[in-house]
CSV table of C-alpha atoms and ligand atoms in Angstrom, one decimal:
chain,number,residue,atom,x,y,z
I,1,UNK,CA,-27.3,-24.3,-59.0
I,2,UNK,CA,-24.7,-25.7,-60.3
I,3,UNK,CA,-21.0,-24.1,-59.4
I,4,UNK,CA,-17.5,-24.9,-60.4
I,5,UNK,CA,-15.2,-22.4,-58.1
I,6,UNK,CA,-12.2,-21.2,-60.0
I,7,UNK,CA,-8.9,-23.5,-58.9
I,8,UNK,CA,-7.8,-20.6,-56.7
I,9,UNK,CA,-10.7,-20.3,-54.9
I,10,UNK,CA,-11.5,-24.2,-54.2
I,11,UNK,CA,-10.5,-25.5,-51.0
I,12,UNK,CA,-10.1,-21.9,-49.1
I,13,UNK,CA,-12.5,-20.3,-46.5
I,14,UNK,CA,-14.0,-17.9,-48.9
I,15,UNK,CA,-14.3,-20.4,-51.4
I,16,UNK,CA,-16.7,-22.7,-48.7
I,17,UNK,CA,-18.6,-20.0,-48.1
I,18,UNK,CA,-19.3,-18.8,-51.6
I,19,UNK,CA,-19.3,-22.8,-52.9
I,20,UNK,CA,-22.0,-23.6,-50.1
I,21,UNK,CA,-23.9,-20.6,-50.9
I,22,UNK,CA,-24.0,-20.9,-54.6
I,23,UNK,CA,-25.0,-24.0,-54.9
I,24,UNK,CA,-28.2,-23.6,-52.0
I,25,UNK,CA,-29.2,-20.9,-54.7
I,26,UNK,CA,-32.2,-22.4,-56.8
I,27,UNK,CA,-32.7,-19.1,-58.8
I,28,UNK,CA,-36.7,-19.4,-57.5
I,29,UNK,CA,-36.4,-15.3,-57.4
I,30,UNK,CA,-38.6,-15.4,-54.0
I,31,UNK,CA,-35.9,-12.7,-52.9
I,32,UNK,CA,-36.7,-10.3,-55.3
I,33,UNK,CA,-40.1,-9.2,-53.7
I,34,UNK,CA,-38.2,-8.4,-50.6
I,35,UNK,CA,-35.2,-6.9,-51.8
I,36,UNK,CA,-34.9,-2.8,-51.4
I,37,UNK,CA,-32.8,-1.9,-54.2
I,38,UNK,CA,-34.8,-4.5,-56.7
I,39,UNK,CA,-38.1,-2.4,-55.8
I,40,UNK,CA,-36.3,1.0,-56.2
I,41,UNK,CA,-34.7,0.0,-59.3
I,42,UNK,CA,-36.4,-2.8,-61.0
I,43,UNK,CA,-33.2,-4.2,-62.6
I,44,UNK,CA,-32.6,-7.8,-61.9
I,45,UNK,CA,-28.7,-7.0,-61.2
I,46,UNK,CA,-29.9,-5.1,-58.3
I,47,UNK,CA,-31.6,-8.1,-56.7
I,48,UNK,CA,-30.2,-10.7,-54.7
I,49,UNK,CA,-30.8,-13.3,-57.7
I,50,UNK,CA,-28.7,-10.7,-59.7
I,51,UNK,CA,-26.2,-10.0,-57.8
I,52,UNK,CA,-25.8,-13.9,-56.9
I,53,UNK,CA,-25.3,-14.5,-60.6
I,54,UNK,CA,-22.6,-12.0,-61.0
I,55,UNK,CA,-20.6,-13.4,-57.8
I,56,UNK,CA,-21.1,-16.9,-59.2
I,57,UNK,CA,-19.1,-15.5,-62.6
I,58,UNK,CA,-16.5,-14.0,-60.5
I,59,UNK,CA,-16.3,-17.1,-58.3
I,60,UNK,CA,-15.7,-19.3,-61.2
I,61,UNK,CA,-13.2,-17.3,-62.7
I,62,UNK,CA,-14.6,-14.6,-64.8
I,63,UNK,CA,-12.9,-11.0,-64.4
I,64,UNK,CA,-15.3,-8.6,-62.8
I,65,UNK,CA,-16.2,-5.2,-64.2
I,66,UNK,CA,-16.6,-1.8,-62.9
I,67,UNK,CA,-20.7,-2.7,-63.4
I,68,UNK,CA,-20.3,-5.6,-61.0
I,69,UNK,CA,-18.6,-3.7,-58.5
I,70,UNK,CA,-21.5,-1.0,-59.0
I,71,UNK,CA,-24.3,-3.7,-58.5
I,72,UNK,CA,-22.6,-5.0,-55.4
I,73,UNK,CA,-22.2,-1.6,-54.0
I,74,UNK,CA,-26.0,-0.7,-54.2
I,75,UNK,CA,-26.8,-3.3,-52.3
I,76,UNK,CA,-27.6,-2.4,-48.6
I,77,UNK,CA,-26.4,-5.8,-46.8
I,78,UNK,CA,-29.9,-5.4,-45.0
I,79,UNK,CA,-30.2,-9.5,-45.5
I,80,UNK,CA,-33.8,-9.0,-46.1
I,81,UNK,CA,-33.2,-11.6,-48.9
I,82,UNK,CA,-31.9,-14.0,-46.3
I,83,UNK,CA,-35.2,-14.0,-44.4
I,84,UNK,CA,-36.9,-14.7,-47.4
I,85,UNK,CA,-35.1,-17.3,-49.0
I,86,UNK,CA,-36.7,-20.7,-48.6
I,87,UNK,CA,-33.4,-22.6,-49.6
I,88,UNK,CA,-31.3,-21.3,-46.5
I,89,UNK,CA,-28.8,-19.0,-48.8
I,90,UNK,CA,-26.2,-17.0,-46.4
I,91,UNK,CA,-26.5,-14.0,-48.6
I,92,UNK,CA,-24.7,-12.0,-46.0
I,93,UNK,CA,-21.5,-14.5,-46.1
I,94,UNK,CA,-21.7,-14.6,-49.8
I,95,UNK,CA,-21.7,-10.9,-50.5
I,96,UNK,CA,-18.6,-10.6,-48.1
I,97,UNK,CA,-16.9,-13.0,-50.1
I,98,UNK,CA,-18.1,-11.5,-53.6
I,99,UNK,CA,-16.9,-8.1,-52.2
I,100,UNK,CA,-13.5,-8.8,-51.5
I,101,UNK,CA,-13.0,-10.7,-54.8
I,102,UNK,CA,-14.5,-7.9,-56.8
I,103,UNK,CA,-12.6,-5.4,-54.8
I,104,UNK,CA,-9.2,-7.1,-55.1
I,105,UNK,CA,-10.0,-6.8,-59.3
I,106,UNK,CA,-11.4,-3.7,-59.9
I,107,UNK,CA,-9.8,-0.4,-59.3
I,108,UNK,CA,-12.1,2.4,-57.8
I,109,UNK,CA,-12.0,5.8,-59.2
I,110,UNK,CA,-9.7,8.2,-57.1
I,111,UNK,CA,-12.6,9.9,-55.4
I,112,UNK,CA,-14.1,6.8,-54.4
I,113,UNK,CA,-11.0,5.6,-52.8
I,114,UNK,CA,-10.8,8.5,-51.0
I,115,UNK,CA,-13.7,9.0,-49.7
I,116,UNK,CA,-13.9,5.1,-48.4
I,117,UNK,CA,-10.6,5.7,-46.8
I,118,UNK,CA,-11.8,8.8,-45.5
I,119,UNK,CA,-15.1,7.0,-43.9
I,120,UNK,CA,-12.9,4.0,-42.8
I,121,UNK,CA,-9.9,5.9,-40.8
I,122,UNK,CA,-12.0,8.5,-39.2
I,123,UNK,CA,-15.5,6.9,-38.1
I,124,UNK,CA,-13.7,3.8,-36.6
I,125,UNK,CA,-11.2,6.1,-34.4
I,126,UNK,CA,-12.6,7.9,-31.0
I,127,UNK,CA,-9.7,10.1,-31.0
I,128,UNK,CA,-10.7,11.5,-34.2
I,129,UNK,CA,-14.5,10.9,-34.5
I,130,UNK,CA,-15.1,12.4,-30.9
I,131,UNK,CA,-13.8,15.9,-31.3
I,132,UNK,CA,-14.8,15.9,-34.9
I,133,UNK,CA,-18.6,15.1,-33.9
I,134,UNK,CA,-18.2,17.6,-31.1
I,135,UNK,CA,-17.2,20.2,-33.2
I,136,UNK,CA,-20.1,19.5,-35.5
I,137,UNK,CA,-22.7,19.5,-33.2
I,138,UNK,CA,-21.4,23.1,-32.1
I,139,UNK,CA,-21.3,24.4,-35.6
I,140,UNK,CA,-24.6,22.3,-36.5
I,141,UNK,CA,-26.8,25.3,-37.2
I,142,UNK,CA,-23.9,26.5,-39.9
I,143,UNK,CA,-23.5,23.1,-41.6
I,144,UNK,CA,-24.7,22.4,-45.3
I,145,UNK,CA,-27.9,20.5,-45.0
I,146,UNK,CA,-26.3,17.2,-46.8
I,147,UNK,CA,-23.6,17.3,-43.5
I,148,UNK,CA,-25.9,18.4,-41.0
I,149,UNK,CA,-28.1,15.2,-41.9
I,150,UNK,CA,-24.9,13.1,-40.3
I,151,UNK,CA,-24.7,15.3,-37.1
I,152,UNK,CA,-27.6,14.7,-34.9
I,153,UNK,CA,-28.1,17.4,-32.3
I,154,UNK,CA,-26.5,16.7,-28.8
I,155,UNK,CA,-28.6,15.2,-26.2
I,156,UNK,CA,-27.1,15.1,-22.5
I,157,UNK,CA,-26.0,11.5,-21.6
I,158,UNK,CA,-27.4,12.2,-17.9
I,159,UNK,CA,-25.3,10.5,-14.9
I,160,UNK,CA,-23.7,7.4,-15.2
I,161,UNK,CA,-24.5,5.2,-12.3
I,162,UNK,CA,-22.3,5.2,-9.3
I,163,UNK,CA,-23.3,1.9,-7.6
I,164,UNK,CA,-21.2,-1.3,-8.0
I,165,UNK,CA,-23.1,-4.7,-8.4
I,166,UNK,CA,-22.5,-8.1,-8.1
I,167,UNK,CA,-24.0,-9.0,-11.5
I,168,UNK,CA,-21.8,-7.3,-14.2
I,169,UNK,CA,-22.2,-7.0,-17.9
I,170,UNK,CA,-20.1,-5.6,-20.5
I,171,UNK,CA,-21.5,-3.1,-23.3
I,172,UNK,CA,-19.2,-2.3,-26.5
I,173,UNK,CA,-16.7,0.8,-26.2
I,174,UNK,CA,-18.1,1.7,-29.6
I,175,UNK,CA,-16.9,4.0,-32.2
I,176,UNK,CA,-19.8,6.4,-33.8
I,177,UNK,CA,-22.6,5.9,-30.9
I,178,UNK,CA,-20.7,7.4,-28.0
I,179,UNK,CA,-19.6,10.3,-30.1
I,180,UNK,CA,-23.1,10.7,-31.7
I,181,UNK,CA,-25.4,9.8,-29.0
I,182,UNK,CA,-23.8,9.1,-25.7
I,183,UNK,CA,-27.1,9.4,-24.0
I,184,UNK,CA,-27.9,5.6,-25.2
I,185,UNK,CA,-25.1,4.2,-23.3
I,186,UNK,CA,-26.0,6.0,-20.5
I,187,UNK,CA,-29.4,5.1,-20.5
I,188,UNK,CA,-28.3,1.2,-20.8
I,189,UNK,CA,-26.5,1.7,-17.4
I,190,UNK,CA,-28.9,3.3,-15.9
I,191,UNK,CA,-32.0,0.8,-16.6
I,192,UNK,CA,-29.5,-2.3,-15.8
I,193,UNK,CA,-28.6,-0.2,-12.2
I,194,UNK,CA,-32.1,-0.4,-10.9
I,195,UNK,CA,-32.3,-4.1,-11.9
I,196,UNK,CA,-29.0,-4.6,-9.9
I,197,UNK,CA,-26.7,-5.0,-13.0
I,198,UNK,CA,-23.4,-3.1,-13.4
I,199,UNK,CA,-22.4,-1.9,-16.9
I,200,UNK,CA,-18.8,-2.2,-17.4
I,201,UNK,CA,-16.9,-0.5,-20.6
I,202,UNK,CA,-13.7,-2.0,-21.2
I,203,UNK,CA,-11.4,1.1,-22.7
I,204,UNK,CA,-9.0,-1.5,-24.3
I,205,UNK,CA,-11.9,-2.4,-26.9
I,206,UNK,CA,-13.5,-0.5,-29.3
I,207,UNK,CA,-15.3,-0.4,-32.8
I,208,UNK,CA,-16.6,-3.7,-33.5
I,209,UNK,CA,-15.2,-3.8,-37.2
I,210,UNK,CA,-18.2,-3.8,-38.9
I,211,UNK,CA,-17.4,-0.4,-40.7
I,212,UNK,CA,-14.1,-1.9,-41.8
I,213,UNK,CA,-15.7,-5.2,-43.0
I,214,UNK,CA,-18.4,-3.7,-45.0
I,215,UNK,CA,-16.0,-1.6,-46.7
I,216,UNK,CA,-14.3,-4.6,-47.7
I,217,UNK,CA,-11.2,-3.8,-45.6
I,218,UNK,CA,-10.8,-7.6,-44.1
I,219,UNK,CA,-7.8,-7.4,-42.6
I,220,UNK,CA,-8.5,-3.8,-40.9
I,221,UNK,CA,-11.7,-5.4,-39.6
I,222,UNK,CA,-10.1,-8.8,-38.4
I,223,UNK,CA,-7.7,-6.5,-36.4
I,224,UNK,CA,-10.5,-4.8,-34.8
I,225,UNK,CA,-12.2,-8.2,-34.1
I,226,UNK,CA,-9.0,-9.7,-32.4
I,227,UNK,CA,-8.4,-6.7,-30.3
I,228,UNK,CA,-11.8,-6.7,-28.7
I,229,UNK,CA,-11.4,-10.6,-28.0
I,230,UNK,CA,-8.6,-10.0,-26.0
I,231,UNK,CA,-10.2,-6.7,-24.1
I,232,UNK,CA,-13.3,-8.9,-23.4
I,233,UNK,CA,-12.1,-12.4,-22.3
I,234,UNK,CA,-10.3,-11.3,-19.3
I,235,UNK,CA,-13.9,-10.2,-18.2
I,236,UNK,CA,-15.6,-13.7,-19.0
I,237,UNK,CA,-13.1,-15.1,-17.2
I,238,UNK,CA,-13.7,-13.0,-13.9
I,239,UNK,CA,-17.6,-13.7,-14.4
I,240,UNK,CA,-19.1,-11.1,-16.6
I,241,UNK,CA,-22.3,-12.6,-17.8
I,242,UNK,CA,-23.1,-11.3,-21.1
I,243,UNK,CA,-21.7,-9.1,-23.4
I,244,UNK,CA,-24.9,-6.8,-24.3
I,245,UNK,CA,-24.9,-4.8,-27.8
I,246,UNK,CA,-27.2,-1.7,-27.3
I,247,UNK,CA,-26.4,-1.1,-31.4
I,248,UNK,CA,-28.0,-4.1,-33.1
I,249,UNK,CA,-25.6,-3.5,-36.2
I,250,UNK,CA,-22.6,-3.9,-33.7
I,251,UNK,CA,-24.6,-7.0,-32.1
I,252,UNK,CA,-24.7,-8.7,-35.7
I,253,UNK,CA,-21.2,-8.0,-36.5
I,254,UNK,CA,-19.8,-9.5,-33.1
I,255,UNK,CA,-22.2,-12.8,-33.3
I,256,UNK,CA,-20.1,-12.9,-36.6
I,257,UNK,CA,-16.8,-13.2,-34.8
I,258,UNK,CA,-16.7,-17.2,-34.5
I,259,UNK,CA,-17.5,-17.0,-38.3
I,260,UNK,CA,-15.1,-14.7,-39.3
I,261,UNK,CA,-12.1,-16.3,-37.3
I,262,UNK,CA,-12.9,-20.0,-37.9
I,263,UNK,CA,-9.8,-20.6,-39.4
I,264,UNK,CA,-7.5,-19.0,-36.9
I,265,UNK,CA,-6.5,-21.5,-34.5
I,266,UNK,CA,-5.4,-19.1,-32.0
I,267,UNK,CA,-8.5,-17.1,-32.0
I,268,UNK,CA,-11.3,-19.3,-33.0
I,269,UNK,CA,-12.0,-21.0,-29.4
I,270,UNK,CA,-12.1,-17.5,-28.0
I,271,UNK,CA,-14.1,-16.1,-30.7
I,272,UNK,CA,-16.5,-19.0,-30.2
I,273,UNK,CA,-16.8,-17.9,-26.4
I,274,UNK,CA,-17.4,-14.1,-27.0
I,275,UNK,CA,-20.1,-14.8,-29.6
I,276,UNK,CA,-21.8,-17.2,-26.7
I,277,UNK,CA,-21.8,-14.6,-24.1
I,278,UNK,CA,-23.2,-11.7,-26.7
I,279,UNK,CA,-26.6,-10.8,-26.5
I,280,UNK,CA,-28.5,-7.9,-28.3
I,281,UNK,CA,-30.4,-6.0,-25.3
I,282,UNK,CA,-33.6,-6.7,-27.3
I,283,UNK,CA,-33.4,-10.2,-26.7
I,284,UNK,CA,-31.6,-9.7,-23.3
I,285,UNK,CA,-33.3,-7.4,-21.0
I,286,UNK,CA,-37.0,-8.7,-21.3
I,287,UNK,CA,-35.9,-11.6,-19.3
I,288,UNK,CA,-34.2,-9.3,-16.5
I,289,UNK,CA,-37.2,-7.2,-16.6
I,290,UNK,CA,-39.7,-9.7,-15.9
I,291,UNK,CA,-40.4,-9.2,-12.2
I,292,UNK,CA,-40.8,-5.3,-12.8
I,293,UNK,CA,-43.3,-5.3,-15.8
I,294,UNK,CA,-46.4,-4.9,-13.4
I,295,UNK,CA,-44.8,-2.6,-11.5
I,296,UNK,CA,-43.7,-0.2,-14.4
I,297,UNK,CA,-47.1,-0.9,-16.2
I,298,UNK,CA,-48.7,0.7,-13.4
I,299,UNK,CA,-46.8,3.7,-13.0
I,300,UNK,CA,-46.6,4.3,-16.9
I,301,UNK,CA,-49.9,4.6,-17.6
I,302,UNK,CA,-50.2,7.8,-15.6
I,303,UNK,CA,-46.7,9.4,-15.7
I,304,UNK,CA,-45.4,11.9,-17.9
I,305,UNK,CA,-43.4,9.6,-20.4
I,306,UNK,CA,-47.0,8.1,-20.9
I,307,UNK,CA,-48.8,11.4,-21.4
I,308,UNK,CA,-46.1,12.7,-23.9
I,309,UNK,CA,-46.6,9.7,-26.3
I,310,UNK,CA,-50.4,9.5,-25.8
I,311,UNK,CA,-52.8,11.7,-27.7
I,312,UNK,CA,-55.3,13.3,-25.6
I,313,UNK,CA,-58.7,11.6,-24.2
I,314,UNK,CA,-61.3,11.5,-26.7
I,315,UNK,CA,-64.5,13.3,-26.4
I,316,UNK,CA,-66.1,10.1,-25.1
I,317,UNK,CA,-63.7,10.1,-22.1
I,318,UNK,CA,-61.5,7.3,-23.1
I,319,UNK,CA,-57.5,7.5,-23.8
I,320,UNK,CA,-56.9,6.7,-27.2
I,321,UNK,CA,-54.1,4.4,-28.0
I,322,UNK,CA,-50.3,5.4,-27.6
I,323,UNK,CA,-48.7,6.7,-30.2
I,324,UNK,CA,-45.5,5.1,-30.5
I,325,UNK,CA,-43.9,3.5,-33.6
I,326,UNK,CA,-40.9,1.3,-33.7
I,327,UNK,CA,-38.6,0.6,-36.5
I,328,UNK,CA,-36.9,-2.8,-36.4
I,329,UNK,CA,-33.5,-2.3,-37.6
I,330,UNK,CA,-32.6,-4.8,-40.4
I,331,UNK,CA,-29.3,-6.0,-38.4
I,332,UNK,CA,-31.7,-6.7,-35.6
I,333,UNK,CA,-34.7,-8.5,-37.5
I,334,UNK,CA,-32.7,-10.1,-40.5
I,335,UNK,CA,-28.9,-10.0,-39.5
I,336,UNK,CA,-30.0,-11.5,-35.8
I,337,UNK,CA,-33.3,-12.7,-36.5
I,338,UNK,CA,-34.3,-11.4,-33.2
I,339,UNK,CA,-38.0,-10.0,-34.2
I,340,UNK,CA,-40.8,-8.8,-32.1
I,341,UNK,CA,-39.0,-8.6,-29.0
I,342,UNK,CA,-39.1,-4.8,-28.4
I,343,UNK,CA,-42.4,-4.5,-29.5
I,344,UNK,CA,-43.6,-7.5,-27.2
I,345,UNK,CA,-42.1,-5.3,-24.5
I,346,UNK,CA,-43.6,-2.3,-25.0
I,347,UNK,CA,-46.8,-3.8,-25.2
I,348,UNK,CA,-46.4,-5.6,-22.1
I,349,UNK,CA,-45.4,-2.2,-20.7
I,350,UNK,CA,-49.1,-0.8,-22.0
I,351,UNK,CA,-47.7,1.4,-24.5
I,352,UNK,CA,-48.3,-1.6,-28.0
I,353,UNK,CA,-46.4,0.1,-31.0
I,354,UNK,CA,-48.8,1.5,-33.8
I,355,UNK,CA,-48.7,-0.9,-36.9
I,356,UNK,CA,-46.5,-0.2,-39.2
I,357,UNK,CA,-46.3,-1.4,-43.2
I,358,UNK,CA,-43.2,-2.6,-44.8
I,359,UNK,CA,-41.4,-2.9,-41.3
I,360,UNK,CA,-39.3,-5.5,-43.1
I,361,UNK,CA,-37.6,-3.1,-45.1
I,362,UNK,CA,-34.4,-0.9,-44.9
I,363,UNK,CA,-34.7,2.8,-44.0
I,364,UNK,CA,-31.5,3.0,-46.0
I,365,UNK,CA,-29.1,4.0,-43.1
I,366,UNK,CA,-26.9,0.8,-43.5
I,367,UNK,CA,-24.0,1.9,-42.3
I,368,UNK,CA,-21.9,3.9,-44.5
I,369,UNK,CA,-24.4,3.4,-47.4
I,370,UNK,CA,-26.1,6.7,-46.7
I,371,UNK,CA,-22.9,8.5,-47.7
I,372,UNK,CA,-21.9,6.2,-50.2
I,373,UNK,CA,-25.2,5.6,-52.0
I,374,UNK,CA,-27.1,9.2,-51.0
I,375,UNK,CA,-29.9,9.1,-53.6
I,376,UNK,CA,-31.0,5.5,-52.8
I,377,UNK,CA,-30.6,5.9,-49.4
I,378,UNK,CA,-32.6,9.1,-49.2
I,379,UNK,CA,-35.6,7.2,-51.3
I,380,UNK,CA,-35.7,4.2,-48.8
I,381,UNK,CA,-35.9,7.0,-45.8
I,382,UNK,CA,-38.8,8.9,-47.3
I,383,UNK,CA,-40.3,5.4,-47.7
I,384,UNK,CA,-39.6,4.4,-44.4
I,385,UNK,CA,-40.8,7.6,-42.6
I,386,UNK,CA,-43.8,7.5,-44.7
I,387,UNK,CA,-44.6,4.3,-43.2
I,388,UNK,CA,-43.7,5.0,-39.8
I,389,UNK,CA,-45.4,8.2,-39.6
I,390,UNK,CA,-48.8,6.9,-41.4
I,391,UNK,CA,-50.7,6.2,-37.8
I,392,UNK,CA,-49.3,9.5,-36.5
I,393,UNK,CA,-46.7,8.8,-33.8
I,394,UNK,CA,-45.7,11.3,-31.6
I,395,UNK,CA,-42.2,9.3,-31.0
I,396,UNK,CA,-40.6,6.8,-33.3
I,397,UNK,CA,-38.4,4.0,-31.3
I,398,UNK,CA,-35.4,2.1,-33.1
I,399,UNK,CA,-32.3,-0.1,-31.8
I,400,UNK,CA,-29.4,1.0,-33.9
I,401,UNK,CA,-27.2,4.4,-33.7
I,402,UNK,CA,-27.2,4.4,-37.6
I,403,UNK,CA,-31.1,4.1,-38.1
I,404,UNK,CA,-31.7,6.7,-35.5
I,405,UNK,CA,-29.8,9.3,-36.9
I,406,UNK,CA,-30.6,8.7,-40.4
I,407,UNK,CA,-34.4,8.6,-39.6
I,408,UNK,CA,-34.2,11.8,-37.5
I,409,UNK,CA,-32.5,14.0,-39.8
I,410,UNK,CA,-35.9,13.3,-42.3
I,411,UNK,CA,-38.6,14.0,-39.5
I,412,UNK,CA,-39.5,16.4,-37.0
I,413,UNK,CA,-40.9,13.7,-34.9
I,414,UNK,CA,-38.4,12.7,-31.9
I,415,UNK,CA,-36.5,9.4,-32.7
I,416,UNK,CA,-35.1,7.7,-29.9
I,417,UNK,CA,-33.4,4.5,-28.8
I,418,UNK,CA,-36.2,2.4,-27.3
I,419,UNK,CA,-33.9,2.2,-24.5
I,420,UNK,CA,-34.1,5.9,-23.8
I,421,UNK,CA,-37.8,5.7,-23.7
I,422,UNK,CA,-37.6,2.7,-21.1
I,423,UNK,CA,-34.8,4.7,-19.3
I,424,UNK,CA,-37.3,7.8,-18.7
I,425,UNK,CA,-40.3,5.5,-17.9
I,426,UNK,CA,-38.6,3.4,-15.2
I,427,UNK,CA,-37.3,6.9,-13.7
I,428,UNK,CA,-41.1,8.4,-13.7
I,429,UNK,CA,-42.1,5.1,-12.3
I,430,UNK,CA,-39.7,5.1,-9.4
I,431,UNK,CA,-36.4,7.2,-9.1
I,432,UNK,CA,-33.4,4.6,-9.0
I,433,UNK,CA,-35.3,1.3,-8.3
I,434,UNK,CA,-38.1,0.0,-9.6
O,1,LIG,S1,-34.8,-16.6,-52.4
O,1,LIG,FE1,-32.7,-17.8,-52.2
O,1,LIG,S2,-32.7,-19.6,-53.7
O,1,LIG,FE2,-34.6,-18.1,-54.4
O,1,LIG,S3,-33.3,-17.1,-55.7
O,1,LIG,FE3,-33.3,-15.9,-53.7
O,1,LIG,S4,-31.3,-16.4,-53.0
O,1,LIG,FE4,-31.6,-17.7,-54.5
O,2,LIG,S1,-29.1,-7.8,-48.9
O,2,LIG,FE1,-30.9,-6.3,-49.1
O,2,LIG,S2,-30.3,-4.9,-50.8
O,2,LIG,FE2,-29.0,-6.9,-50.6
O,2,LIG,S3,-29.7,-8.0,-52.4
O,2,LIG,FE3,-30.6,-8.7,-50.0
O,2,LIG,S4,-32.1,-7.7,-50.0
O,2,LIG,FE4,-31.0,-6.9,-51.5
């Protein structure tokens, strides 16, 4: 659509992002059908097209209002609309700019400012969040229900492999995941160890920057991005073959590093290297496992893991299909455009996931959204759990810490990262080596 950027925005990197994507939008409205907030609220201004219209006004120089801010706040940044859009609108880049512009011009009420500052400053600092989460897990039975939802029960991570290997990969020294579910990183390291790959965690790296980025703290996020790049580049120089992401939200963020630093002459080339080396576990591991699939499949058919997820044999003696449901996070399927990899891997291992309706829709977690927009988040979770549980799964698998904790808080059905399931399956199939 025709767009005339305000003078102060024209010619800037944000102006390029905004102008490109505003002009790409032809207002066709295809994206409305897949937008979770439009489905819940039925208000055009809570749809991608409506939000694009609001952002266009601001980019052209109109003063945003508290209402503009509220409509952008209600966006999950799930990027479902990007997947649907036939015109190639990069809504994620556009809303990043829109939020930055609106946040700078509309003052939030004090309560909102304090809550956002609390989330920004605590979630991203391991030295603060780790002990807070441990204390919360210890006191979990005494916590009020709303807070208990945010504190998953602790699962023992199990041993970290002691062996070293010539093949090495880095994983993120993340912020919330190691505190909430350390079992995910440990399971990743054990699976890779069995494949002859050593998992490294660089202590000078930390939060990927997504939490600050989505709270419109651009400079704070970029400081974390540059710190991670400085910590990881020496490992790439020494031959580490990939930076493997086992939280799809972090993977989507790290893959944006080159875009975020495109105008920083010192960091832009390094950021390109980081992005080129970054792989989500879901897109990288299947190729590493290729030689082990047949052995694993043979063992999984009879082992305890299979029994844990499969219903008893039917009266006719034939085993009923296994009951696993997989939830592909938005950051995997829309943010990184990785679709079907985990599902195909599970099927190759003999445990095809159950069909799930509306698999493209967000579960309502969306980083800090589940705290800042609790009502909408809970409505989306109820809808997602109804779809996931329609086939009666004994286990729900997913690929992002936020989705895992959010979904688990709403159901008694176990919710795990798929790598934890694979770790248990490999351990059952052949301890230590497949
Ligand atoms: S589908 Fe794309 S082009 Fe159509 S209204 Fe939505 S964002 Fe604009
Ligand atoms: S990112 Fe998600 S919630 Fe936001 S406008 Fe797009 S589809 Fe709707």
